[in-house]
PDB file of C-alpha atoms in Angstrom:
ATOM      1  CA  MET A   1     -11.473  17.163  43.900  1.00  0.00           C
ATOM      2  CA  PRO A   2     -12.072  20.615  45.625  1.00  0.00           C
ATOM      3  CA  LEU A   3      -9.519  23.347  46.053  1.00  0.00           C
ATOM      4  CA  ILE A   4      -7.633  23.175  49.392  1.00  0.00           C
ATOM      5  CA  SER A   5      -6.478  26.326  51.224  1.00  0.00           C
ATOM      6  CA  PHE A   6      -3.106  26.627  53.196  1.00  0.00           C
ATOM      7  CA  HIS A   7      -4.588  27.087  56.191  1.00  0.00           C
ATOM      8  CA  GLU A   8      -6.712  23.895  55.897  1.00  0.00           C
ATOM      9  CA  ALA A   9      -3.694  22.049  55.007  1.00  0.00           C
ATOM     10  CA  LEU A  10      -1.760  23.536  57.716  1.00  0.00           C
ATOM     11  CA  GLN A  11      -4.560  22.507  60.190  1.00  0.00           C
ATOM     12  CA  TYR A  12      -4.346  18.904  58.697  1.00  0.00           C
ATOM     13  CA  PHE A  13      -0.701  18.792  59.728  1.00  0.00           C
ATOM     14  CA  GLN A  14      -1.043  20.092  62.986  1.00  0.00           C
ATOM     15  CA  THR A  15      -3.732  17.115  63.745  1.00  0.00           C
ATOM     16  CA  ALA A  16      -2.165  14.477  61.764  1.00  0.00           C
ATOM     17  CA  ASP A  17      -0.083  11.587  63.387  1.00  0.00           C
ATOM     18  CA  LEU A  18       3.668  12.828  62.368  1.00  0.00           C
ATOM     19  CA  SER A  19       5.378  10.835  64.971  1.00  0.00           C
ATOM     20  CA  GLU A  20       7.788   8.940  62.513  1.00  0.00           C
ATOM     21  CA  CYS A  21       8.658  12.432  60.791  1.00  0.00           C
ATOM     22  CA  ARG A  22       9.162  14.008  63.965  1.00  0.00           C
ATOM     23  CA  LYS A  23      11.848  11.413  64.810  1.00  0.00           C
ATOM     24  CA  LYS A  24      13.871  12.380  61.887  1.00  0.00           C
ATOM     25  CA  ILE A  25      14.085  16.248  62.314  1.00  0.00           C
ATOM     26  CA  GLN A  26      17.107  17.815  63.726  1.00  0.00           C
ATOM     27  CA  PRO A  27      15.876  21.576  65.000  1.00  0.00           C
ATOM     28  CA  THR A  28      19.310  23.047  64.863  1.00  0.00           C
ATOM     29  CA  VAL A  29      22.568  22.574  63.216  1.00  0.00           C
ATOM     30  CA  ARG A  30      24.860  21.018  65.480  1.00  0.00           C
ATOM     31  CA  ARG A  31      27.966  23.047  66.094  1.00  0.00           C
ATOM     32  CA  ARG A  32      31.528  21.850  67.949  1.00  0.00           C
ATOM     33  CA  GLY A  33      34.395  23.349  69.424  1.00  0.00           C
ATOM     34  CA  LEU A  34      35.153  27.038  68.518  1.00  0.00           C
ATOM     35  CA  SER A  35      32.044  27.342  66.201  1.00  0.00           C
ATOM     36  CA  ALA A  36      29.891  26.327  69.252  1.00  0.00           C
ATOM     37  CA  VAL A  37      31.404  28.704  71.283  1.00  0.00           C
ATOM     38  CA  ALA A  38      31.334  31.501  68.630  1.00  0.00           C
ATOM     39  CA  HIS A  39      27.710  31.169  68.191  1.00  0.00           C
ATOM     40  CA  PHE A  40      26.666  30.947  71.770  1.00  0.00           C
ATOM     41  CA  PHE A  41      28.484  34.309  72.583  1.00  0.00           C
ATOM     42  CA  PHE A  42      28.062  36.247  68.976  1.00  0.00           C
ATOM     43  CA  GLY A  43      25.251  34.087  66.951  1.00  0.00           C
ATOM     44  CA  PRO A  44      21.444  34.745  66.948  1.00  0.00           C
ATOM     45  CA  PRO A  45      19.108  34.781  70.021  1.00  0.00           C
ATOM     46  CA  ARG A  46      17.694  30.981  70.579  1.00  0.00           C
ATOM     47  CA  LEU A  47      14.268  30.439  69.093  1.00  0.00           C
ATOM     48  CA  LEU A  48      11.727  31.086  72.203  1.00  0.00           C
ATOM     49  CA  GLN A  49      10.642  28.125  73.798  1.00  0.00           C
ATOM     50  CA  GLN A  50       6.818  28.685  73.352  1.00  0.00           C
ATOM     51  CA  LEU A  51       7.469  28.805  69.454  1.00  0.00           C
ATOM     52  CA  GLN A  52       9.652  25.720  69.468  1.00  0.00           C
ATOM     53  CA  GLY A  53       6.646  23.633  68.565  1.00  0.00           C
ATOM     54  CA  GLU A  54       5.820  25.425  65.393  1.00  0.00           C
ATOM     55  CA  ARG A  55       9.249  25.101  64.318  1.00  0.00           C
ATOM     56  CA  ASP A  56       9.629  21.179  64.857  1.00  0.00           C
ATOM     57  CA  LEU A  57       5.918  20.952  63.269  1.00  0.00           C
ATOM     58  CA  ALA A  58       7.525  22.873  59.934  1.00  0.00           C
ATOM     59  CA  LEU A  59      10.719  20.290  59.869  1.00  0.00           C
ATOM     60  CA  ALA A  60       8.218  17.370  60.644  1.00  0.00           C
ATOM     61  CA  ILE A  61       6.255  18.241  57.621  1.00  0.00           C
ATOM     62  CA  ALA A  62       9.463  18.481  55.700  1.00  0.00           C
ATOM     63  CA  GLN A  63      10.334  15.140  56.427  1.00  0.00           C
ATOM     64  CA  CYS A  64       7.025  13.625  55.223  1.00  0.00           C
ATOM     65  CA  GLY A  65       6.791  12.228  51.758  1.00  0.00           C
ATOM     66  CA  LEU A  66       3.949  12.395  49.361  1.00  0.00           C
ATOM     67  CA  ASP A  67       1.291   9.745  49.918  1.00  0.00           C
ATOM     68  CA  ASN A  68      -1.223   9.014  47.108  1.00  0.00           C
ATOM     69  CA  ASN A  69      -3.585   7.427  49.915  1.00  0.00           C
ATOM     70  CA  GLU A  70      -3.821  10.907  51.865  1.00  0.00           C
ATOM     71  CA  ASN A  71      -7.003  12.820  50.458  1.00  0.00           C
ATOM     72  CA  VAL A  72      -5.392  16.042  51.539  1.00  0.00           C
ATOM     73  CA  HIS A  73      -1.955  15.299  49.701  1.00  0.00           C
ATOM     74  CA  MET A  74      -3.714  15.018  46.336  1.00  0.00           C
ATOM     75  CA  ARG A  75      -5.701  18.108  46.882  1.00  0.00           C
ATOM     76  CA  ILE A  76      -2.567  20.180  47.522  1.00  0.00           C
ATOM     77  CA  LEU A  77      -1.070  18.629  44.412  1.00  0.00           C
ATOM     78  CA  GLN A  78      -4.403  19.146  42.280  1.00  0.00           C
ATOM     79  CA  THR A  79      -4.731  22.882  43.634  1.00  0.00           C
ATOM     80  CA  ILE A  80      -1.113  23.964  42.629  1.00  0.00           C
ATOM     81  CA  TYR A  81      -2.173  22.629  39.026  1.00  0.00           C
ATOM     82  CA  LYS A  82      -5.012  24.171  38.611  1.00  0.00           C
ATOM     83  CA  LYS A  83      -4.292  27.464  40.035  1.00  0.00           C
ATOM     84  CA  LEU A  84      -0.598  27.865  38.175  1.00  0.00           C
ATOM     85  CA  THR A  85      -2.536  26.318  34.820  1.00  0.00           C
ATOM     86  CA  GLY A  86      -5.843  28.096  35.343  1.00  0.00           C
ATOM     87  CA  SER A  87      -7.411  24.680  34.675  1.00  0.00           C
ATOM     88  CA  LYS A  88     -10.934  23.651  36.202  1.00  0.00           C
ATOM     89  CA  PHE A  89     -10.641  20.090  35.934  1.00  0.00           C
ATOM     90  CA  ASP A  90      -8.270  17.495  37.972  1.00  0.00           C
ATOM     91  CA  CYS A  91      -5.031  15.759  36.333  1.00  0.00           C
ATOM     92  CA  PRO A  92      -3.859  12.405  36.280  1.00  0.00           C
ATOM     93  CA  ARG A  93      -1.288  11.764  39.233  1.00  0.00           C
ATOM     94  CA  TYR A  94       1.443  10.860  36.876  1.00  0.00           C
ATOM     95  CA  GLY A  95       2.103  12.533  33.743  1.00  0.00           C
ATOM     96  CA  THR A  96       3.963  14.961  31.462  1.00  0.00           C
ATOM     97  CA  HIS A  97       1.966  17.740  32.854  1.00  0.00           C
ATOM     98  CA  TRP A  98       3.720  17.748  35.756  1.00  0.00           C
ATOM     99  CA  GLU A  99       7.061  18.549  33.800  1.00  0.00           C
ATOM    100  CA  GLU A 100       5.459  21.622  32.253  1.00  0.00           C
ATOM    101  CA  LEU A 101       4.646  23.001  35.803  1.00  0.00           C
ATOM    102  CA  GLY A 102       8.276  22.624  36.231  1.00  0.00           C
ATOM    103  CA  PHE A 103       9.155  19.223  37.965  1.00  0.00           C
ATOM    104  CA  GLN A 104      11.679  16.990  36.721  1.00  0.00           C
ATOM    105  CA  GLY A 105       9.781  14.056  35.801  1.00  0.00           C
ATOM    106  CA  MET A 106       5.883  12.637  35.735  1.00  0.00           C
ATOM    107  CA  ASP A 107       6.016  12.104  39.324  1.00  0.00           C
ATOM    108  CA  PRO A 108       6.439  15.501  41.804  1.00  0.00           C
ATOM    109  CA  GLY A 109       6.873  13.245  44.783  1.00  0.00           C
ATOM    110  CA  THR A 110      10.216  12.394  43.643  1.00  0.00           C
ATOM    111  CA  ASP A 111      11.178  16.171  43.633  1.00  0.00           C
ATOM    112  CA  LEU A 112      10.702  16.913  47.314  1.00  0.00           C
ATOM    113  CA  ARG A 113      14.187  15.870  48.460  1.00  0.00           C
ATOM    114  CA  GLY A 114      14.941  17.871  51.236  1.00  0.00           C
ATOM    115  CA  THR A 115      11.634  19.427  51.808  1.00  0.00           C
ATOM    116  CA  GLY A 116       8.930  16.873  51.870  1.00  0.00           C
ATOM    117  CA  LEU A 117       5.571  18.066  51.902  1.00  0.00           C
ATOM    118  CA  PHE A 118       6.882  21.568  53.255  1.00  0.00           C
ATOM    119  CA  GLY A 119       8.014  22.186  49.628  1.00  0.00           C
ATOM    120  CA  LEU A 120       4.445  21.637  48.268  1.00  0.00           C
ATOM    121  CA  ILE A 121       2.754  23.609  50.962  1.00  0.00           C
ATOM    122  CA  GLN A 122       4.949  26.660  50.298  1.00  0.00           C
ATOM    123  CA  ILE A 123       4.004  26.502  46.880  1.00  0.00           C
ATOM    124  CA  LEU A 124       0.365  25.941  47.846  1.00  0.00           C
ATOM    125  CA  TYR A 125       0.461  29.045  49.883  1.00  0.00           C
ATOM    126  CA  PHE A 126       1.898  31.317  46.890  1.00  0.00           C
ATOM    127  CA  VAL A 127      -0.813  30.478  44.673  1.00  0.00           C
ATOM    128  CA  MET A 128      -3.678  30.404  47.323  1.00  0.00           C
ATOM    129  CA  ASP A 129      -3.136  33.869  48.736  1.00  0.00           C
ATOM    130  CA  SER A 130      -4.739  36.543  46.682  1.00  0.00           C
ATOM    131  CA  ARG A 131      -1.947  38.918  47.250  1.00  0.00           C
ATOM    132  CA  THR A 132       1.058  36.644  45.735  1.00  0.00           C
ATOM    133  CA  LEU A 133      -1.000  34.655  43.165  1.00  0.00           C
ATOM    134  CA  PRO A 134      -0.467  37.348  40.664  1.00  0.00           C
ATOM    135  CA  LEU A 135       3.207  36.961  41.166  1.00  0.00           C
ATOM    136  CA  ALA A 136       3.154  33.234  41.198  1.00  0.00           C
ATOM    137  CA  ARG A 137       1.662  33.363  37.748  1.00  0.00           C
ATOM    138  CA  ASP A 138       4.022  36.001  36.617  1.00  0.00           C
ATOM    139  CA  ILE A 139       7.087  33.905  37.516  1.00  0.00           C
ATOM    140  CA  PHE A 140       5.465  30.615  36.236  1.00  0.00           C
ATOM    141  CA  LYS A 141       4.823  32.615  32.847  1.00  0.00           C
ATOM    142  CA  LEU A 142       8.744  33.457  32.942  1.00  0.00           C
ATOM    143  CA  SER A 143       9.859  30.324  33.937  1.00  0.00           C
ATOM    144  CA  GLN A 144       7.786  29.204  30.059  1.00  0.00           C
ATOM    145  CA  HIS A 145       9.869  31.584  28.503  1.00  0.00           C
ATOM    146  CA  GLU A 146      11.579  30.771  25.203  1.00  0.00           C
ATOM    147  CA  LEU A 147      15.126  31.778  26.347  1.00  0.00           C
ATOM    148  CA  GLN A 148      14.682  32.362  30.181  1.00  0.00           C
ATOM    149  CA  ASN A 149      12.740  29.199  30.926  1.00  0.00           C
ATOM    150  CA  PHE A 150      13.544  27.332  34.213  1.00  0.00           C
ATOM    151  CA  PRO A 151      11.686  24.242  35.988  1.00  0.00           C
ATOM    152  CA  PHE A 152       9.598  26.572  38.097  1.00  0.00           C
ATOM    153  CA  CYS A 153       8.528  23.798  40.929  1.00  0.00           C
ATOM    154  CA  VAL A 154      12.194  22.658  41.066  1.00  0.00           C
ATOM    155  CA  MET A 155      13.409  26.219  41.720  1.00  0.00           C
ATOM    156  CA  SER A 156      10.434  26.435  44.113  1.00  0.00           C
ATOM    157  CA  VAL A 157      11.730  23.093  45.958  1.00  0.00           C
ATOM    158  CA  ASN A 158      15.172  24.730  46.078  1.00  0.00           C
ATOM    159  CA  ILE A 159      14.077  27.850  47.480  1.00  0.00           C
ATOM    160  CA  THR A 160      12.129  26.233  50.324  1.00  0.00           C
ATOM    161  CA  ARG A 161      15.319  23.880  50.965  1.00  0.00           C
ATOM    162  CA  ILE A 162      17.429  27.148  51.541  1.00  0.00           C
ATOM    163  CA  VAL A 163      14.409  28.417  54.072  1.00  0.00           C
ATOM    164  CA  ILE A 164      14.733  25.218  56.072  1.00  0.00           C
ATOM    165  CA  HIS A 165      18.314  25.309  55.859  1.00  0.00           C
ATOM    166  CA  VAL A 166      18.380  29.149  57.286  1.00  0.00           C
ATOM    167  CA  LEU A 167      15.603  28.226  59.741  1.00  0.00           C
ATOM    168  CA  ARG A 168      18.064  25.315  61.425  1.00  0.00           C
ATOM    169  CA  GLU A 169      20.837  27.530  61.226  1.00  0.00           C
ATOM    170  CA  GLU A 170      18.735  30.088  63.589  1.00  0.00           C
ATOM    171  CA  ARG A 171      19.016  32.872  61.403  1.00  0.00           C
ATOM    172  CA  LEU A 172      15.483  33.427  61.456  1.00  0.00           C
ATOM    173  CA  SER A 173      15.062  33.307  65.394  1.00  0.00           C
ATOM    174  CA  ARG A 174      15.097  36.856  65.801  1.00  0.00           C
ATOM    175  CA  GLU A 175      12.241  37.531  63.398  1.00  0.00           C
ATOM    176  CA  CYS A 176      10.493  34.600  64.626  1.00  0.00           C
ATOM    177  CA  ASN A 177      10.869  35.708  68.048  1.00  0.00           C
ATOM    178  CA  ARG A 178       9.731  39.418  67.211  1.00  0.00           C
ATOM    179  CA  ARG A 179       6.543  38.216  65.422  1.00  0.00           C
ATOM    180  CA  GLN A 180       5.877  35.471  67.344  1.00  0.00           C
ATOM    181  CA  GLN A 181       5.346  33.465  64.474  1.00  0.00           C
ATOM    182  CA  VAL A 182       7.621  30.531  62.789  1.00  0.00           C
ATOM    183  CA  ILE A 183       5.800  29.494  59.467  1.00  0.00           C
ATOM    184  CA  THR A 184       4.380  32.776  58.646  1.00  0.00           C
ATOM    185  CA  VAL A 185       8.031  34.110  58.849  1.00  0.00           C
ATOM    186  CA  LEU A 186       9.229  31.031  56.700  1.00  0.00           C
ATOM    187  CA  ASN A 187       6.228  31.742  53.875  1.00  0.00           C
ATOM    188  CA  ASP A 188       7.339  35.328  54.203  1.00  0.00           C
ATOM    189  CA  LEU A 189      11.141  34.479  53.399  1.00  0.00           C
ATOM    190  CA  TYR A 190       9.947  31.908  50.635  1.00  0.00           C
ATOM    191  CA  VAL A 191       7.859  34.682  48.734  1.00  0.00           C
ATOM    192  CA  ALA A 192      10.492  37.358  49.200  1.00  0.00           C
ATOM    193  CA  THR A 193      13.212  35.237  47.836  1.00  0.00           C
ATOM    194  CA  PHE A 194      11.040  34.043  44.800  1.00  0.00           C
ATOM    195  CA  LEU A 195      10.261  37.908  44.227  1.00  0.00           C
ATOM    196  CA  ARG A 196      14.165  38.791  44.323  1.00  0.00           C
ATOM    197  CA  LEU A 197      14.886  35.671  42.038  1.00  0.00           C
ATOM    198  CA  TYR A 198      12.206  37.031  39.515  1.00  0.00           C
ATOM    199  CA  SER A 199      13.572  40.470  39.265  1.00  0.00           C
ATOM    200  CA  ILE A 200      16.972  39.164  38.914  1.00  0.00           C
ATOM    201  CA  TRP A 201      16.221  36.595  36.372  1.00  0.00           C
ATOM    202  CA  LYS A 202      13.921  39.210  34.362  1.00  0.00           C
ATOM    203  CA  THR A 203      16.045  42.289  34.461  1.00  0.00           C
ATOM    204  CA  GLN A 204      19.408  40.695  33.862  1.00  0.00           C
ATOM    205  CA  GLN A 205      18.129  38.176  31.142  1.00  0.00           C
ATOM    206  CA  LYS A 206      19.346  35.141  33.172  1.00  0.00           C
ATOM    207  CA  THR A 207      19.152  31.429  31.613  1.00  0.00           C
ATOM    208  CA  ILE A 208      19.184  28.031  33.287  1.00  0.00           C
ATOM    209  CA  SER A 209      22.787  28.033  33.184  1.00  0.00           C
ATOM    210  CA  ASP A 210      22.935  30.842  35.758  1.00  0.00           C
ATOM    211  CA  SER A 211      20.156  29.149  38.259  1.00  0.00           C
ATOM    212  CA  GLY A 212      22.436  28.029  40.814  1.00  0.00           C
ATOM    213  CA  PHE A 213      24.153  31.359  40.834  1.00  0.00           C
ATOM    214  CA  VAL A 214      21.206  33.270  41.128  1.00  0.00           C
ATOM    215  CA  LEU A 215      19.523  31.117  43.743  1.00  0.00           C
ATOM    216  CA  LYS A 216      22.262  31.135  46.167  1.00  0.00           C
ATOM    217  CA  GLY A 217      22.314  35.242  45.483  1.00  0.00           C
ATOM    218  CA  ALA A 218      18.514  35.593  46.064  1.00  0.00           C
ATOM    219  CA  PHE A 219      18.677  35.916  49.431  1.00  0.00           C
ATOM    220  CA  PRO A 220      18.860  39.573  50.582  1.00  0.00           C
ATOM    221  CA  CYS A 221      19.323  38.588  54.577  1.00  0.00           C
ATOM    222  CA  VAL A 222      21.821  35.600  54.402  1.00  0.00           C
ATOM    223  CA  SER A 223      24.771  34.131  52.886  1.00  0.00           C
ATOM    224  CA  ILE A 224      24.535  30.582  51.757  1.00  0.00           C
ATOM    225  CA  ASN A 225      27.543  28.296  52.246  1.00  0.00           C
ATOM    226  CA  SER A 226      29.197  27.455  48.998  1.00  0.00           C
ATOM    227  CA  SER A 227      28.978  24.048  49.761  1.00  0.00           C
ATOM    228  CA  PHE A 228      25.143  24.050  49.943  1.00  0.00           C
ATOM    229  CA  ARG A 229      24.439  21.966  46.610  1.00  0.00           C
ATOM    230  CA  VAL A 230      21.273  23.065  44.292  1.00  0.00           C
ATOM    231  CA  ILE A 231      19.293  20.086  42.900  1.00  0.00           C
ATOM    232  CA  GLY A 232      17.707  19.613  39.843  1.00  0.00           C
ATOM    233  CA  LEU A 233      18.857  22.718  38.075  1.00  0.00           C
TER     234      LEU A 233
END
């Protein structure tokens, strides 16, 4: 099965029928009362209208589940496996090899709660961009450490969940408006957060018991509400 680039995968979602997934999205967090008034007067700017379609695409992808019958979905999985492990061969759809990559079980599809396929394509971006692949492999290597190990892919999915949360909070609107892009901003925040987490984890000798605290503290530009639940860690 040939590797798939991030741009090819994104192009697939841009042309695919995501009508059912789009029905499930809530583009922004619903606010009421004083919270809505405060947000209107003192909150971040609204996302420009011409960028709202790209935002909704990202949120629709996050509502899509992994489908064994979709060739692109399977290519995304296989590409992630090959780029992280260095293998030249395809791996079975189910098996313990996914646990070695840091999924919770033998089926990666069960770990995508709250992120859907957007959780996978952010990993795909990480491993298919030549500028970030060395970092991805360094983090994956640290995740295999005897004492400092952590589930790489589950950690990644949690980062994506927070990225989506911040997008819906409209905290990224100013930067998206400035750059006239949405998904690129989401990917940059994802990579920056993983880099920060890696730096904290490695230099401060963190272990899996610290994961929730480190993850919530890894976002340099936002504070995550204490009620945000870290999954699988």
